[in-house]
């Protein structure tokens, strides 16, 4: 029975599975049930990255940063919960003590946006990764979090709850560090890196302008993105991945959904793949829409404003490829289901208090 259910789920269109883990809009839910995400990052030089990684639609967003970044990040949004606690004098033990009370409240950690490469920040990332593994938490690793993985791959080896979001350059560096042969078709590199680093883990990487998502199965996301490669888009991606993972965790734990119309429940092992794919589709879509409006002048802040109008309901599937719908409803796109629950088919930007 279980094998049949998994096989049927694998044949179900990817987008439908992604939509299934999105929490319903229901008066029965309380604050925090639809995602509590923590971002480990934010340094004196990089304050924008953790903001972009924290503003993608979960209920509560925490940013854990160094003191020099805290004030700046707080001014970007009053919705963010900012903890400027990572000091240069901290030891691994003191970092763990500071993080414990915060991390224990979260569904997911996103490690790397604005992290920087200073020793104390890299140590904080390492401790956070260890804590996440001990607690069985999902974790997204991006930016200078990947620099840590590049130098110390053992921090994530064997962790099937880790999702890596490297860009092309970061992906090549990881391949070099893990001695992955990059001869041949670029699309074959990601499975090799996955096998070398994290068996059965999910990776999302940019190869030849196509995002490749791995979790036993391989999914290629060919959603068109914008042509302006401004900084910050990767931070949106990692933050959205964290949000989808938080939703997936809540879905698996129950209380948010009871399966689809056929009573099929998405298995837990598929959540990282669906989170990575959903984040990839959404990030590319908002980039594309913002670029169509503003062209060369577009910046990542403009893309944040498009998240609310680019729900997963506003997609069309054509030959297995998602493409943007030119006219997207900006009003609420929720729908009531037969069981009386309301599913959010539209993802709104920002946190909900």
Coordinates of C-alpha atoms in Angstrom, one line a residue:
X1 CA 0.0 0.0 0.0
X2 CA 2.8 2.5 1.0
X3 CA 4.8 1.7 -2.2
X4 CA 1.6 2.2 -4.3
X5 CA 0.9 5.6 -2.6
X6 CA 4.5 6.8 -3.2
X7 CA 4.4 5.7 -6.8
X8 CA 1.1 7.4 -7.4
X9 CA 2.5 10.6 -5.7
X10 CA 5.6 10.5 -7.9
X11 CA 3.3 10.5 -11.0
X12 CA 1.3 13.4 -9.8
X13 CA 2.3 16.7 -11.4
X14 CA 5.1 18.4 -9.5
X15 CA 3.2 21.7 -9.1
X16 CA 0.2 20.0 -7.6
X17 CA 2.4 18.3 -5.0
X18 CA 4.0 21.6 -4.1
X19 CA 0.7 23.3 -3.7
X20 CA -0.4 20.5 -1.4
X21 CA 2.1 21.4 1.3
X22 CA 1.1 25.0 1.4
X23 CA -0.9 25.7 4.6
X24 CA -4.6 26.3 4.3
X25 CA -6.0 29.7 5.3
X26 CA -8.0 28.7 8.4
X27 CA -9.2 30.4 11.5
X28 CA -8.1 27.3 13.4
X29 CA -4.4 28.0 12.9
X30 CA -2.5 30.2 15.3
X31 CA 0.6 32.3 14.9
X32 CA 3.7 30.3 14.0
X33 CA 2.0 27.2 12.6
X34 CA 2.6 28.3 9.0
X35 CA 6.3 28.6 9.4
X36 CA 8.9 29.7 11.9
X37 CA 12.2 30.3 10.1
X38 CA 15.6 31.5 11.4
X39 CA 18.3 33.1 9.3
X40 CA 21.9 32.8 10.5
X41 CA 23.6 35.7 8.8
X42 CA 23.9 39.4 8.7
X43 CA 27.3 41.0 9.3
X44 CA 28.6 44.6 9.2
X45 CA 29.1 44.5 5.5
X46 CA 26.0 42.5 4.6
X47 CA 22.6 43.5 6.0
X48 CA 20.4 43.2 2.9
X49 CA 20.9 39.5 2.4
X50 CA 19.3 38.3 5.6
X51 CA 16.3 40.7 5.0
X52 CA 15.6 39.2 1.6
X53 CA 16.0 35.7 3.0
X54 CA 13.4 36.5 5.7
X55 CA 10.6 38.1 3.9
X56 CA 9.1 35.3 1.8
X57 CA 5.8 34.5 3.6
X58 CA 6.3 32.4 6.7
X59 CA 4.5 33.4 9.9
X60 CA 7.6 34.3 12.0
X61 CA 11.1 35.3 10.7
X62 CA 14.1 35.5 13.0
X63 CA 17.5 36.9 12.0
X64 CA 20.5 35.9 14.1
X65 CA 23.3 38.3 13.3
X66 CA 26.3 40.2 14.6
X67 CA 25.8 43.4 16.6
X68 CA 27.0 45.7 13.8
X69 CA 24.3 44.5 11.5
X70 CA 21.3 44.4 13.9
X71 CA 20.2 48.1 13.7
X72 CA 20.3 48.1 9.9
X73 CA 18.3 44.9 9.5
X74 CA 15.7 46.2 12.0
X75 CA 15.1 49.3 9.9
X76 CA 14.2 47.3 6.8
X77 CA 11.1 45.7 8.3
X78 CA 9.3 45.8 11.7
X79 CA 8.1 42.3 11.0
X80 CA 11.5 40.7 11.5
X81 CA 12.6 39.5 14.9
X82 CA 16.3 40.4 15.0
X83 CA 18.9 38.9 17.5
X84 CA 22.2 40.8 17.2
X85 CA 24.1 38.3 19.4
X86 CA 27.0 36.9 17.4
X87 CA 30.1 38.5 18.9
X88 CA 33.7 38.3 17.7
X89 CA 34.7 37.1 21.2
X90 CA 32.3 34.2 21.2
X91 CA 33.5 30.6 21.5
X92 CA 31.6 27.6 20.0
X93 CA 30.2 26.9 23.5
X94 CA 29.0 30.4 24.1
X95 CA 27.5 30.5 20.6
X96 CA 25.6 27.3 21.3
X97 CA 24.3 28.7 24.6
X98 CA 23.0 31.8 22.8
X99 CA 21.4 29.9 20.0
X100 CA 19.7 27.2 22.0
X101 CA 16.6 29.1 23.2
X102 CA 16.1 30.6 19.7
X103 CA 16.7 27.5 17.6
X104 CA 14.5 25.3 19.7
X105 CA 11.5 27.4 18.6
X106 CA 12.0 27.2 14.9
X107 CA 11.0 24.8 12.1
X108 CA 13.9 25.6 9.8
X109 CA 17.3 27.3 9.7
X110 CA 18.7 29.2 6.7
X111 CA 22.4 29.5 7.1
X112 CA 24.6 31.9 5.0
X113 CA 22.8 35.0 3.7
X114 CA 25.0 37.9 4.7
X115 CA 27.1 35.6 6.9
X116 CA 30.5 36.8 5.7
X117 CA 33.8 34.8 6.2
X118 CA 35.0 36.2 9.6
X119 CA 36.0 33.4 11.9
X120 CA 33.3 34.0 14.5
X121 CA 30.5 34.0 11.9
X122 CA 31.8 30.8 10.3
X123 CA 32.0 29.3 13.7
X124 CA 28.4 30.3 14.4
X125 CA 27.3 28.7 11.1
X126 CA 29.1 25.5 12.1
X127 CA 27.5 25.3 15.5
X128 CA 24.1 26.0 14.0
X129 CA 24.5 23.2 11.5
X130 CA 25.5 20.8 14.3
X131 CA 22.5 21.9 16.4
X132 CA 20.1 21.5 13.4
X133 CA 21.4 18.0 12.8
X134 CA 21.0 17.0 16.5
X135 CA 17.4 18.3 16.5
X136 CA 16.5 16.8 13.2
X137 CA 15.7 20.2 11.7
X138 CA 15.7 21.1 8.0
X139 CA 18.4 23.5 7.1
X140 CA 19.1 25.6 4.0
X141 CA 22.7 26.5 3.2
X142 CA 23.6 29.4 0.9
X143 CA 26.2 32.0 0.2
X144 CA 29.1 32.0 2.8
X145 CA 27.4 29.0 4.5
X146 CA 28.5 27.2 1.3
X147 CA 32.0 28.5 1.9
X148 CA 32.0 26.6 5.2
X149 CA 30.8 23.5 3.4
X150 CA 33.5 23.9 0.8
X151 CA 36.2 23.9 3.4
X152 CA 34.6 21.5 5.9
X153 CA 32.2 19.2 3.9
X154 CA 31.8 16.9 6.9
X155 CA 29.5 19.5 8.5
X156 CA 26.7 18.4 6.1
X157 CA 27.8 14.9 4.9
X158 CA 25.1 12.4 5.4
X159 CA 22.5 15.0 6.5
X160 CA 19.4 14.3 4.4
X161 CA 17.6 17.3 5.8
X162 CA 20.1 19.8 4.3
X163 CA 19.3 21.7 1.1
X164 CA 22.1 23.5 -0.7
X165 CA 21.4 26.5 -2.9
X166 CA 24.6 27.3 -4.8
X167 CA 24.8 29.5 -7.8
X168 CA 27.0 28.4 -10.8
X169 CA 30.3 29.7 -9.3
X170 CA 29.6 28.2 -5.8
X171 CA 28.5 24.9 -7.4
X172 CA 31.8 24.7 -9.3
X173 CA 33.8 25.4 -6.1
X174 CA 31.9 22.6 -4.3
X175 CA 32.6 20.2 -7.1
X176 CA 36.3 21.1 -6.9
X177 CA 36.4 20.7 -3.1
X178 CA 34.7 17.3 -3.3
X179 CA 36.8 16.2 -6.3
X180 CA 33.7 15.7 -8.5
X181 CA 34.6 15.1 -12.1
X182 CA 33.0 17.9 -14.1
X183 CA 33.7 16.5 -17.6
X184 CA 30.7 15.8 -19.7
X185 CA 27.1 17.1 -19.6
X186 CA 26.6 19.9 -17.0
X187 CA 23.3 18.3 -16.0
X188 CA 25.1 15.2 -14.7
X189 CA 27.3 17.2 -12.2
X190 CA 24.6 17.7 -9.6
X191 CA 23.8 14.0 -9.1
X192 CA 27.6 13.4 -8.7
X193 CA 27.9 16.1 -6.1
X194 CA 24.9 14.9 -4.3
X195 CA 26.3 11.4 -4.1
X196 CA 29.7 12.7 -2.9
X197 CA 28.3 14.9 -0.2
X198 CA 24.8 14.0 1.0
X199 CA 23.3 10.7 -0.1
X200 CA 19.5 11.2 -0.7
X201 CA 19.8 14.9 0.0
X202 CA 18.2 17.7 -1.9
X203 CA 20.4 20.1 -3.9
X204 CA 19.3 23.0 -6.0
X205 CA 21.8 24.5 -8.4
X206 CA 22.0 26.6 -11.5
X207 CA 23.5 24.8 -14.5
X208 CA 23.1 26.2 -18.0
X209 CA 20.3 28.5 -16.7
X210 CA 18.3 25.5 -15.5
X211 CA 17.7 24.8 -11.8
X212 CA 18.3 21.1 -11.0
X213 CA 16.7 19.7 -7.9
X214 CA 17.8 16.3 -6.5
X215 CA 16.2 14.1 -3.8
X216 CA 16.6 10.5 -5.1
X217 CA 14.7 11.8 -8.2
X218 CA 15.9 14.7 -10.4
X219 CA 13.7 17.6 -11.3
X220 CA 14.7 20.3 -13.8
X221 CA 13.0 23.7 -13.3
X222 CA 12.8 25.5 -16.6
X223 CA 10.7 28.4 -15.4
X224 CA 12.0 31.6 -17.2
X225 CA 13.6 34.1 -14.9
X226 CA 14.5 37.8 -15.4
X227 CA 17.6 38.7 -17.4
X228 CA 18.9 41.1 -14.8
X229 CA 21.3 39.3 -12.5
X230 CA 21.2 41.7 -9.6
X231 CA 22.4 40.8 -6.1
X232 CA 20.0 39.4 -3.6
X233 CA 18.0 37.0 -5.8
X234 CA 19.9 34.0 -4.3
X235 CA 18.8 35.3 -0.8
X236 CA 15.2 35.3 -1.9
X237 CA 15.7 31.7 -3.2
X238 CA 17.2 30.4 0.1
X239 CA 14.5 32.2 2.1
X240 CA 11.7 30.8 0.0
X241 CA 13.3 27.3 0.3
X242 CA 13.2 27.7 4.1
X243 CA 9.6 28.8 4.0
X244 CA 8.5 25.8 1.9
X245 CA 10.5 23.5 4.2
X246 CA 8.7 24.9 7.2
X247 CA 5.4 24.4 5.5
X248 CA 6.4 20.9 4.5
X249 CA 7.4 20.1 8.1
X250 CA 4.0 21.3 9.4
X251 CA 2.2 19.4 6.7
X252 CA 4.0 16.1 7.6
X253 CA 3.3 16.7 11.4
X254 CA -0.4 17.0 10.7
X255 CA -3.0 19.6 11.6
X256 CA -2.7 21.6 8.5
X257 CA -4.0 19.2 5.9
X258 CA -5.4 15.7 5.6
X259 CA -4.0 14.6 2.2
X260 CA -5.4 15.2 -1.2
X261 CA -8.8 14.2 -2.6
X262 CA -7.6 10.6 -3.0
X263 CA -6.4 10.5 0.6
X264 CA -2.8 10.3 -0.5
X265 CA -0.3 11.9 1.8
X266 CA 3.0 13.3 0.6
X267 CA 5.8 11.2 2.2
X268 CA 8.2 13.1 4.4
X269 CA 11.3 12.2 2.3
X270 CA 9.8 14.1 -0.6
X271 CA 9.5 17.4 1.3
X272 CA 13.0 18.7 0.6
X273 CA 12.6 18.2 -3.2
X274 CA 9.2 19.9 -3.2
X275 CA 10.5 22.8 -1.2
X276 CA 13.5 23.3 -3.4
X277 CA 11.4 23.0 -6.6
X278 CA 8.7 25.4 -5.2
X279 CA 11.2 28.0 -4.2
X280 CA 13.0 27.7 -7.6
X281 CA 9.7 28.2 -9.5
X282 CA 8.6 31.1 -7.4
X283 CA 11.9 32.9 -7.4
X284 CA 12.2 32.6 -11.2
X285 CA 8.7 33.8 -11.7
X286 CA 9.0 36.9 -9.5
X287 CA 12.3 37.7 -11.2
X288 CA 10.7 37.4 -14.6
X289 CA 7.6 39.5 -13.8
X290 CA 9.6 42.3 -12.1
X291 CA 12.1 42.4 -15.1
X292 CA 9.2 42.6 -17.6
X293 CA 8.0 45.7 -15.8
X294 CA 11.3 47.5 -15.0
X295 CA 13.9 46.1 -17.4
X296 CA 17.5 47.0 -16.5
X297 CA 16.4 49.1 -13.6
X298 CA 15.0 46.1 -11.6
X299 CA 16.5 45.3 -8.2
X300 CA 15.7 42.5 -5.8
X301 CA 13.5 44.8 -3.7
X302 CA 11.2 45.0 -6.7
X303 CA 10.9 41.2 -6.8
X304 CA 9.8 41.1 -3.2
X305 CA 6.8 43.1 -4.2
X306 CA 5.8 40.6 -6.8
X307 CA 5.7 37.6 -4.5
X308 CA 2.1 38.4 -3.3
X309 CA 0.8 38.6 -6.9
X310 CA 2.6 35.4 -8.1
X311 CA 0.8 32.6 -6.3
X312 CA 1.3 29.0 -7.4
X313 CA -2.3 29.1 -8.7
X314 CA -1.1 31.6 -11.3
X315 CA 0.8 29.0 -13.2
X316 CA 0.1 26.9 -16.2
X317 CA 1.7 23.6 -16.9
X318 CA 2.7 23.0 -20.5
X319 CA 4.6 19.8 -21.4
X320 CA 5.8 19.6 -17.9
X321 CA 7.2 23.1 -17.8
X322 CA 5.8 25.9 -15.7
X323 CA 5.4 29.2 -17.5
X324 CA 4.3 32.6 -16.3
X325 CA 0.7 33.8 -16.8
X326 CA 0.9 37.4 -18.0
X327 CA -2.2 38.6 -16.2
X328 CA -2.0 37.4 -12.6
X329 CA -4.8 38.0 -10.1
X330 CA -3.6 40.4 -7.4
X331 CA -6.5 39.7 -5.1
X332 CA -6.8 36.7 -2.8
X333 CA -6.7 33.5 -4.7
X334 CA -7.7 31.1 -2.0
X335 CA -10.4 28.5 -2.6
X336 CA -12.6 26.6 -0.3
X337 CA -12.4 22.8 -0.5
X338 CA -14.9 20.1 0.1
X339 CA -13.7 19.5 3.6
X340 CA -14.4 23.2 4.5
X341 CA -10.7 24.2 4.7
X342 CA -9.3 27.0 2.7
X343 CA -6.1 26.5 0.9
X344 CA -3.7 29.4 0.3
X345 CA -2.9 29.1 -3.4
X346 CA -1.3 32.5 -3.2
X347 CA 1.9 33.2 -1.4
X348 CA 2.1 36.6 0.2
X349 CA 5.3 38.5 0.9
X350 CA 6.3 39.3 4.4
X351 CA 5.7 37.7 7.7
X352 CA 2.3 37.3 9.3
X353 CA 1.9 38.1 13.0

